[in-house]
Short mmCIF file of C-alpha atoms and ligand atoms in Angstrom, two decimals:
data_model
loop_
_atom_site.label_atom_id
_atom_site.label_comp_id
_atom_site.label_asym_id
_atom_site.label_seq_id
_atom_site.Cartn_x
_atom_site.Cartn_y
_atom_site.Cartn_z
CA MET A 1 0.15 0.51 -0.08
CA THR A 2 1.20 3.34 -0.65
CA LEU A 3 -1.19 5.55 0.35
CA ILE A 4 -2.01 9.07 -0.86
CA THR A 5 -0.61 11.42 2.37
CA ASP A 6 -0.81 14.87 0.93
CA ILE A 7 -2.99 16.47 -1.96
CA THR A 8 -2.50 20.33 -2.96
CA LEU A 9 -4.39 21.92 -5.35
CA ARG A 10 -3.81 25.66 -6.74
CA ARG A 11 -4.52 28.26 -9.31
CA ILE A 12 -1.96 28.24 -11.96
CA LEU A 13 -2.21 30.18 -15.68
CA ASP A 14 -3.32 27.77 -18.62
CA SER A 15 -1.59 29.20 -22.37
CA ARG A 16 -4.45 31.69 -23.36
CA GLY A 17 -3.80 33.38 -19.74
CA ASN A 18 -6.59 32.14 -17.91
CA ALA A 19 -6.59 30.10 -14.25
CA THR A 20 -6.74 26.38 -14.03
CA VAL A 21 -6.55 24.20 -11.68
CA GLU A 22 -2.88 22.17 -10.70
CA ALA A 23 -2.63 19.36 -8.37
CA GLU A 24 0.19 17.96 -6.29
CA VAL A 25 0.13 14.74 -5.15
CA THR A 26 2.04 12.87 -2.02
CA THR A 27 2.11 9.47 -0.93
CA GLU A 28 3.01 7.75 2.24
CA SER A 29 6.77 6.71 0.33
CA GLY A 30 7.74 9.80 -0.92
CA GLY A 31 6.13 9.26 -4.69
CA PHE A 32 5.23 12.90 -6.35
CA GLY A 33 2.86 13.79 -8.99
CA ARG A 34 2.02 17.07 -10.24
CA GLY A 35 -0.76 17.43 -13.30
CA ALA A 36 -2.52 20.46 -14.76
CA ALA A 37 -6.04 20.72 -16.43
CA PRO A 38 -6.19 21.72 -19.81
CA SER A 39 -9.04 23.98 -21.17
CA GLY A 40 -11.46 24.14 -24.25
CA ALA A 41 -12.73 26.51 -26.51
CA SER A 42 -14.67 25.05 -28.66
CA THR A 43 -15.75 22.74 -26.13
CA GLY A 44 -18.62 19.94 -27.16
CA GLU A 45 -22.13 20.35 -25.65
CA HIS A 46 -21.89 16.91 -23.57
CA GLU A 47 -18.31 17.01 -21.94
CA ALA A 48 -18.07 17.16 -18.61
CA ILE A 49 -17.94 20.44 -16.66
CA GLU A 50 -15.34 22.88 -16.27
CA LEU A 51 -16.09 25.27 -12.92
CA PRO A 52 -13.90 28.49 -12.62
CA ALA A 53 -10.42 26.98 -11.27
CA GLU A 54 -10.85 28.90 -7.82
CA GLU A 55 -14.55 27.27 -7.13
CA ALA A 56 -13.08 24.40 -8.53
CA ILE A 57 -10.59 23.67 -5.73
CA GLU A 58 -12.72 24.85 -3.09
CA LYS A 59 -14.88 22.15 -3.59
CA ALA A 60 -12.38 19.03 -4.67
CA GLU A 61 -10.60 20.44 -1.87
CA ALA A 62 -13.59 20.16 0.72
CA GLU A 63 -15.00 16.57 -1.00
CA ALA A 64 -12.08 14.62 -2.71
CA VAL A 65 -9.29 15.56 -0.92
CA PRO A 66 -10.68 14.22 2.80
CA ALA A 67 -11.35 11.07 0.75
CA LEU A 68 -8.22 10.02 -1.02
CA VAL A 69 -5.68 11.33 1.63
CA GLY A 70 -4.77 8.67 3.90
CA GLU A 71 -7.86 6.32 2.44
CA VAL A 72 -6.48 5.82 -1.44
CA ASP A 73 -3.06 3.89 -3.08
CA ALA A 74 -2.21 6.06 -5.57
CA ILE A 75 -1.09 3.14 -7.27
CA ASP A 76 -4.62 1.78 -7.75
CA GLN A 77 -5.60 4.18 -10.76
CA ARG A 78 -8.85 3.05 -10.96
CA ALA A 79 -9.55 3.32 -6.90
CA VAL A 80 -8.70 6.85 -7.30
CA ASP A 81 -10.93 7.38 -10.43
CA ASP A 82 -13.42 5.89 -8.51
CA THR A 83 -13.34 7.75 -5.06
CA LEU A 84 -13.52 11.08 -7.53
CA HIS A 85 -16.71 10.40 -9.39
CA GLU A 86 -17.90 9.16 -5.70
CA VAL A 87 -17.14 12.36 -4.13
CA ASP A 88 -18.49 14.20 -7.38
CA GLY A 89 -21.56 12.47 -7.07
CA THR A 90 -23.18 13.57 -10.59
CA ASP A 91 -22.24 12.13 -14.06
CA ASP A 92 -20.60 15.47 -15.54
CA PHE A 93 -18.37 16.32 -12.69
CA SER A 94 -20.20 19.25 -12.17
CA GLY A 95 -19.79 18.70 -8.21
CA ILE A 96 -16.32 19.27 -7.95
CA GLY A 97 -15.00 20.10 -11.26
CA ALA A 98 -13.69 18.20 -14.49
CA ASN A 99 -10.88 20.46 -14.17
CA SER A 100 -9.98 19.90 -10.68
CA ALA A 101 -10.67 16.12 -11.38
CA VAL A 102 -8.46 15.80 -13.93
CA ALA A 103 -5.81 17.36 -12.38
CA ILE A 104 -6.02 14.51 -9.32
CA SER A 105 -6.28 11.93 -11.59
CA MET A 106 -2.70 12.94 -13.72
CA ALA A 107 -1.25 14.16 -10.66
CA ALA A 108 -2.18 10.77 -8.60
CA ALA A 109 -0.78 8.36 -12.11
CA LYS A 110 2.39 10.35 -11.51
CA ALA A 111 3.08 9.83 -7.83
CA GLY A 112 1.84 6.39 -8.83
CA ALA A 113 4.71 5.92 -11.07
CA ASP A 114 6.72 7.51 -9.05
CA GLU A 115 6.78 4.80 -6.24
CA LEU A 116 6.82 2.23 -8.72
CA GLY A 117 10.18 3.70 -10.18
CA LEU A 118 8.34 3.69 -13.79
CA PRO A 119 7.64 6.02 -16.78
CA LEU A 120 4.24 7.07 -16.65
CA PHE A 121 3.60 5.27 -19.66
CA GLN A 122 4.43 2.11 -18.50
CA HIS A 123 2.46 2.71 -15.28
CA LEU A 124 -0.03 3.53 -17.63
CA GLY A 125 -0.08 1.05 -19.91
CA GLY A 126 1.86 -2.23 -18.76
CA THR A 127 5.52 -3.79 -19.25
CA PHE A 128 3.87 -4.93 -22.83
CA ARG A 129 3.58 -1.22 -23.60
CA GLY A 130 5.79 0.98 -25.23
CA ASP A 131 6.79 -0.08 -28.52
CA GLN A 132 4.17 1.73 -30.25
CA PHE A 133 4.08 5.29 -30.87
CA PRO A 134 1.60 7.65 -32.12
CA THR A 135 1.61 9.89 -35.77
CA PRO A 136 1.51 13.15 -34.46
CA LEU A 137 -1.20 15.22 -35.94
CA GLY A 138 0.12 18.74 -36.11
CA ASN A 139 -2.24 21.99 -36.92
CA VAL A 140 -0.51 23.84 -38.76
CA VAL A 141 -2.87 26.31 -40.24
CA GLY A 142 -6.80 27.20 -37.87
CA GLY A 143 -9.11 29.47 -37.39
CA GLY A 144 -12.81 28.95 -36.03
CA GLU A 145 -12.99 29.56 -32.58
CA HIS A 146 -9.40 29.62 -32.08
CA ALA A 147 -8.45 32.47 -34.01
CA GLU A 148 -10.39 35.62 -34.97
CA GLU A 149 -10.55 36.52 -38.81
CA ALA A 150 -9.02 33.21 -40.03
CA THR A 151 -10.09 29.95 -41.66
CA ASN A 152 -13.60 28.90 -41.03
CA ILE A 153 -12.18 25.67 -40.54
CA GLN A 154 -10.81 25.69 -36.76
CA GLU A 155 -7.53 23.62 -38.10
CA PHE A 156 -5.48 22.09 -41.21
CA LEU A 157 -3.45 19.56 -39.62
CA SER A 158 -0.29 18.10 -41.00
CA ALA A 159 0.12 14.25 -41.00
CA PRO A 160 3.66 12.64 -41.25
CA VAL A 161 1.87 9.38 -41.91
CA GLY A 162 4.95 7.53 -43.47
CA ALA A 163 7.41 9.08 -40.83
CA PRO A 164 9.84 6.20 -39.51
CA SER A 165 9.62 7.18 -36.21
CA VAL A 166 7.85 9.49 -33.60
CA THR A 167 11.34 11.91 -33.33
CA GLU A 168 11.19 12.32 -37.07
CA ALA A 169 7.58 12.79 -37.51
CA VAL A 170 7.39 15.79 -34.58
CA PHE A 171 10.53 17.52 -36.61
CA ALA A 172 8.39 16.78 -40.16
CA ASN A 173 5.67 18.51 -38.39
CA ALA A 174 7.53 21.82 -37.14
CA GLN A 175 9.12 22.14 -41.04
CA VAL A 176 5.24 22.27 -42.98
CA HIS A 177 4.44 24.46 -39.74
CA ALA A 178 7.77 26.69 -41.16
CA ARG A 179 7.04 26.58 -44.79
CA ILE A 180 3.67 27.59 -44.51
CA GLY A 181 4.77 30.79 -43.21
CA GLU A 182 7.46 30.95 -45.82
CA LEU A 183 4.63 30.40 -48.36
CA LEU A 184 2.37 32.99 -46.38
CA GLU A 185 4.83 35.73 -46.74
CA GLU A 186 5.71 35.13 -50.82
CA ARG A 187 1.57 35.64 -51.26
CA GLY A 188 2.24 38.90 -49.23
CA VAL A 189 -0.37 37.56 -46.46
CA PRO A 190 -0.03 38.80 -42.94
CA ALA A 191 -0.33 36.21 -40.38
CA ASN A 192 -0.61 35.37 -36.74
CA LYS A 193 -1.12 33.01 -34.75
CA GLY A 194 -3.82 30.97 -32.95
CA ASP A 195 -4.22 29.57 -29.43
CA GLU A 196 -2.11 26.76 -30.62
CA GLY A 197 0.16 28.09 -32.19
CA ALA A 198 -0.88 27.45 -35.88
CA TRP A 199 -0.85 30.08 -38.21
CA ALA A 200 -4.22 32.04 -38.33
CA PRO A 201 -3.99 33.83 -41.65
CA PRO A 202 -7.06 36.18 -43.03
CA ILE A 203 -7.79 33.76 -45.88
CA GLY A 204 -10.48 31.48 -47.63
CA ASP A 205 -9.87 27.81 -46.78
CA ASP A 206 -9.89 26.92 -50.56
CA GLU A 207 -6.85 28.96 -50.21
CA ALA A 208 -5.38 26.99 -46.58
CA PHE A 209 -6.08 23.65 -48.83
CA GLU A 210 -3.82 24.70 -51.72
CA ILE A 211 -1.29 26.10 -49.26
CA VAL A 212 -1.10 22.97 -46.61
CA ASP A 213 -1.40 20.43 -49.64
CA GLN A 214 2.05 22.49 -50.99
CA ALA A 215 3.84 22.75 -47.66
CA THR A 216 3.21 19.11 -46.74
CA THR A 217 4.32 17.63 -50.41
CA LYS A 218 6.80 19.54 -50.51
CA VAL A 219 8.38 18.67 -47.17
CA GLY A 220 7.42 15.29 -47.71
CA ASP A 221 9.19 15.01 -50.79
CA GLU A 222 12.49 16.56 -49.31
CA LEU A 223 12.22 14.09 -46.20
CA GLY A 224 11.65 11.26 -48.24
CA PHE A 225 8.32 10.30 -46.40
CA GLU A 226 5.29 10.70 -46.86
CA ILE A 227 3.08 13.71 -45.19
CA SER A 228 -0.49 13.57 -45.55
CA PHE A 229 -2.83 16.23 -43.93
CA GLY A 230 -6.04 16.10 -42.19
CA LEU A 231 -9.21 18.59 -40.41
CA ASP A 232 -10.76 19.01 -37.55
CA MET A 233 -13.96 21.07 -38.93
CA ALA A 234 -15.20 21.70 -35.31
CA ALA A 235 -18.58 21.60 -37.55
CA ALA A 236 -20.42 21.98 -34.10
CA GLU A 237 -19.54 25.84 -33.69
CA MET A 238 -20.73 26.47 -37.37
CA TYR A 239 -24.11 24.76 -37.39
CA GLU A 240 -26.62 27.29 -36.56
CA ASP A 241 -30.60 26.16 -37.74
CA GLY A 242 -30.16 23.25 -40.19
CA GLU A 243 -26.63 24.27 -41.78
CA TYR A 244 -23.18 24.97 -41.72
CA VAL A 245 -22.11 28.44 -41.71
CA TYR A 246 -19.34 29.62 -43.63
CA GLU A 247 -17.94 33.28 -43.27
CA GLY A 248 -17.57 34.84 -46.87
CA GLU A 249 -19.04 31.48 -48.90
CA ASP A 250 -22.84 29.85 -48.87
CA ASN A 251 -24.02 28.27 -46.43
CA ARG A 252 -24.18 24.28 -46.65
CA SER A 253 -26.83 21.70 -45.66
CA THR A 254 -26.31 18.68 -43.86
CA ALA A 255 -26.39 16.86 -47.81
CA GLU A 256 -24.06 19.74 -49.25
CA GLN A 257 -21.91 19.52 -46.11
CA ILE A 258 -21.49 15.61 -46.74
CA ASP A 259 -20.58 16.34 -50.16
CA TYR A 260 -18.16 19.08 -49.78
CA VAL A 261 -16.12 17.04 -47.25
CA ALA A 262 -15.87 13.68 -49.12
CA GLU A 263 -14.87 15.50 -52.20
CA MET A 264 -12.21 17.43 -50.06
CA VAL A 265 -11.01 13.92 -48.38
CA ASP A 266 -10.35 12.77 -52.32
CA GLU A 267 -9.15 15.72 -53.59
CA TYR A 268 -6.45 16.41 -51.36
CA ASP A 269 -6.09 12.30 -50.78
CA MET A 270 -6.94 13.27 -46.55
CA ALA A 271 -5.73 11.13 -43.33
CA TYR A 272 -8.13 12.67 -41.33
CA VAL A 273 -11.21 14.89 -41.07
CA GLU A 274 -12.18 15.33 -37.13
CA ASP A 275 -16.12 16.25 -36.62
CA PRO A 276 -16.61 17.16 -39.92
CA LEU A 277 -20.62 17.24 -38.78
CA ASP A 278 -22.42 18.52 -36.03
CA GLU A 279 -22.28 16.63 -32.28
CA ASN A 280 -25.62 15.59 -32.24
CA ASP A 281 -25.96 13.74 -35.52
CA PHE A 282 -24.28 10.64 -35.73
CA GLU A 283 -26.48 9.73 -39.10
CA ALA A 284 -24.87 12.21 -40.66
CA PHE A 285 -21.59 11.39 -39.64
CA ALA A 286 -22.54 7.70 -40.48
CA GLU A 287 -23.67 8.96 -44.35
CA LEU A 288 -20.02 10.16 -44.41
CA THR A 289 -18.16 6.99 -42.63
CA ASP A 290 -19.77 4.80 -45.32
CA ARG A 291 -18.54 7.68 -48.40
CA VAL A 292 -14.88 7.90 -47.14
CA GLY A 293 -14.38 5.50 -43.90
CA ASP A 294 -12.25 3.51 -46.12
CA ARG A 295 -9.56 5.65 -46.84
CA THR A 296 -9.68 7.93 -44.27
CA LEU A 297 -10.13 8.55 -40.45
CA ILE A 298 -13.55 10.30 -39.73
CA CYS A 299 -13.13 11.37 -36.11
CA GLY A 300 -15.20 12.00 -33.62
CA ASP A 301 -14.42 15.03 -30.86
CA ASP A 302 -17.32 16.87 -29.57
CA LEU A 303 -19.61 13.95 -30.75
CA TYR A 304 -18.35 11.43 -28.68
CA VAL A 305 -16.89 13.77 -25.64
CA THR A 306 -14.58 10.81 -24.53
CA ASN A 307 -17.45 9.22 -23.46
CA VAL A 308 -18.20 5.65 -23.94
CA GLU A 309 -22.12 5.63 -23.86
CA ARG A 310 -22.15 8.01 -26.84
CA LEU A 311 -18.52 6.06 -28.28
CA GLN A 312 -21.58 3.19 -28.13
CA GLU A 313 -23.55 4.76 -29.82
CA GLY A 314 -21.32 5.84 -32.47
CA ILE A 315 -20.10 2.16 -32.60
CA ASP A 316 -23.71 1.34 -33.44
CA LYS A 317 -24.57 3.28 -35.73
CA GLY A 318 -21.87 3.56 -38.02
CA SER A 319 -20.86 6.98 -37.00
CA SER A 320 -17.20 6.84 -37.29
CA ASN A 321 -14.10 4.79 -37.37
CA SER A 322 -12.17 7.26 -35.15
CA ILE A 323 -12.03 8.96 -31.37
CA LEU A 324 -10.27 12.28 -30.44
CA ILE A 325 -9.68 11.59 -26.28
CA LYS A 326 -9.21 14.12 -23.96
CA PRO A 327 -9.01 13.94 -20.69
CA ASN A 328 -10.53 16.38 -18.90
CA GLN A 329 -14.03 16.27 -21.78
CA ILE A 330 -14.33 12.68 -19.40
CA GLY A 331 -12.40 14.34 -15.90
CA THR A 332 -10.03 11.09 -15.18
CA LEU A 333 -7.68 9.03 -17.18
CA SER A 334 -9.24 6.07 -16.64
CA ASP A 335 -12.36 7.24 -18.13
CA ALA A 336 -10.32 7.84 -21.14
CA VAL A 337 -8.18 4.75 -21.16
CA ASP A 338 -11.70 2.99 -21.26
CA ALA A 339 -12.58 5.14 -24.35
CA ILE A 340 -9.63 3.67 -26.17
CA GLU A 341 -10.31 0.20 -25.33
CA LEU A 342 -13.42 0.44 -26.00
CA GLY A 343 -12.42 1.90 -29.25
CA ALA A 344 -9.48 -0.80 -30.14
CA ASP A 345 -12.07 -3.81 -29.66
CA ASN A 346 -14.73 -1.91 -32.12
CA GLY A 347 -12.08 -1.08 -35.01
CA ILE A 348 -12.14 2.18 -34.10
CA VAL A 349 -8.67 4.39 -34.17
CA SER A 350 -8.28 6.35 -31.12
CA ALA A 351 -5.95 9.94 -31.34
CA VAL A 352 -4.91 11.55 -27.65
CA SER A 353 -5.31 15.49 -27.91
CA HIS A 354 -4.43 18.22 -25.93
CA ARG A 355 -7.15 21.09 -25.59
CA SER A 356 -6.49 25.02 -27.09
CA GLY A 357 -5.84 26.16 -23.38
CA GLU A 358 -2.99 24.11 -22.37
CA THR A 359 0.02 24.08 -19.54
CA GLU A 360 3.54 22.53 -19.50
CA ASP A 361 1.80 18.92 -18.83
CA THR A 362 3.23 16.26 -20.62
CA THR A 363 0.43 13.55 -19.46
CA ILE A 364 -1.08 12.95 -22.91
CA ALA A 365 2.45 11.81 -24.19
CA HIS A 366 2.48 9.26 -21.88
CA LEU A 367 -0.85 8.35 -22.31
CA ALA A 368 -0.78 7.53 -26.43
CA VAL A 369 1.74 5.96 -25.51
CA GLY A 370 1.04 3.50 -22.51
CA ALA A 371 -2.89 2.75 -24.57
CA ALA A 372 -1.12 2.37 -27.87
CA ALA A 373 -2.97 5.06 -29.46
CA PRO A 374 -2.16 5.20 -33.23
CA TYR A 375 -2.36 9.32 -33.45
CA ILE A 376 -1.96 12.21 -31.51
CA LYS A 377 -2.87 15.61 -31.83
CA THR A 378 -1.01 18.33 -29.80
CA GLY A 379 0.10 21.26 -31.93
CA THR A 380 3.27 22.28 -34.18
CA VAL A 381 5.40 24.96 -32.17
CA ALA A 382 3.89 26.24 -29.41
CA GLY A 383 6.12 25.67 -25.74
CA GLU A 384 2.98 24.46 -24.39
CA ARG A 385 2.73 22.05 -27.19
CA THR A 386 6.16 21.20 -27.76
CA ALA A 387 6.78 19.76 -23.95
CA LYS A 388 4.36 17.36 -25.40
CA LEU A 389 6.43 16.49 -28.13
CA ASN A 390 9.16 16.41 -26.81
CA GLU A 391 8.31 14.13 -23.68
CA LEU A 392 7.36 11.82 -26.70
CA ILE A 393 11.23 12.45 -28.38
CA ARG A 394 12.24 11.78 -25.15
CA ILE A 395 10.30 8.34 -24.20
CA GLU A 396 11.17 7.31 -27.92
CA GLU A 397 14.49 7.32 -26.59
CA GLN A 398 13.73 5.41 -23.82
CA VAL A 399 12.17 2.26 -25.30
C1 LIG B 401 -8.00 20.63 -29.48
C2 LIG B 401 -9.25 21.38 -29.78
O1 LIG B 401 -9.93 22.08 -29.62
P1 LIG B 401 -10.73 22.67 -28.18
O2 LIG B 401 -9.55 22.01 -27.09
O3 LIG B 401 -10.98 24.32 -28.41
O4 LIG B 401 -11.72 21.99 -28.08
C3 LIG B 401 -10.36 20.15 -30.75
O5 LIG B 401 -11.86 21.05 -30.84
O6 LIG B 401 -10.03 19.30 -31.11
MG1 LIG B 402 -11.57 19.28 -32.50
#
């Protein structure tokens, strides 16, 4: 037994400058772990509830800390996460806040790993994990809820599917990002950056497709392996009164949206499309997956919110062949792993993901390796993004 002996919660800054929750967990024999909650901007309607940081801390200090300290073994991640659910008493973590829950869950996992003297990915995944690395999906151009006056589509993602190692894939995405900067400059397009460090140029989606295609092809040719690309359309954010609203273009009906995405998949041979349709439209997702799911990944983020019940509905309806995994959408690492495993048992490919508001926390890099997720989406260049990417490079060196 290695009981948790202390939990400290505090407010720290996230990458947008907002307050978020950081947790520190200490165990009986000196194990220590620290975890911090990320925060989304284009959040799904069905996500677990993030409370204002101060309130989440107060509630967790009153309810969760006394139930964990001196009571639960830090190595037993299921027991930690079950306790968080019990004391919260709701099905969406609105009692203590999903931000407090996920920070404690991640800090306890790290304390457990420290206690065992194991890297976190191995504590999470077990002895036989650590030999499969995710392909990093790198946000290189974007707009939507992540940047003003930029593309309608939230994220254009470099996808180095042919990279021989995760290290080479990480560097490839950085090179694509740099190449896009040059292309924008050549075109005289002034480009700021969005919340995740992707270029946020004032151009239409069509031009962004062209530029990203050009950059991924060029860098892929230079490096000698395939770099495809993909999208996060975050379509729930565009969906108003039964139509997908595109600034500067005609709106699209659901049928037109499906046609548009299917055409773009084939025109650009895209590897991945996240949230192409509204977060409640399991049926439209299924129609699109039926059309193009044999040649690309159709991924549900806001559709599933890392929730096994929603994922089961998607499996039953054939809505997608991929799921995005965000631990803070559901509140604990155990719930996130359950979603990855339910997906894997049903041929659904997982992509473990950051949020647009992030911290230096690197847990998701370990989660992706420990759970053998085929993809990770965690940005390309900004410091809170490279924290995870650099951790993947270190993990690859260790195994
Ligand atoms: C990372 C994303 O953005 P956010 O964290 O704002 O939901 C996303 O939509 O996949
Ligand atoms: Mg998304």
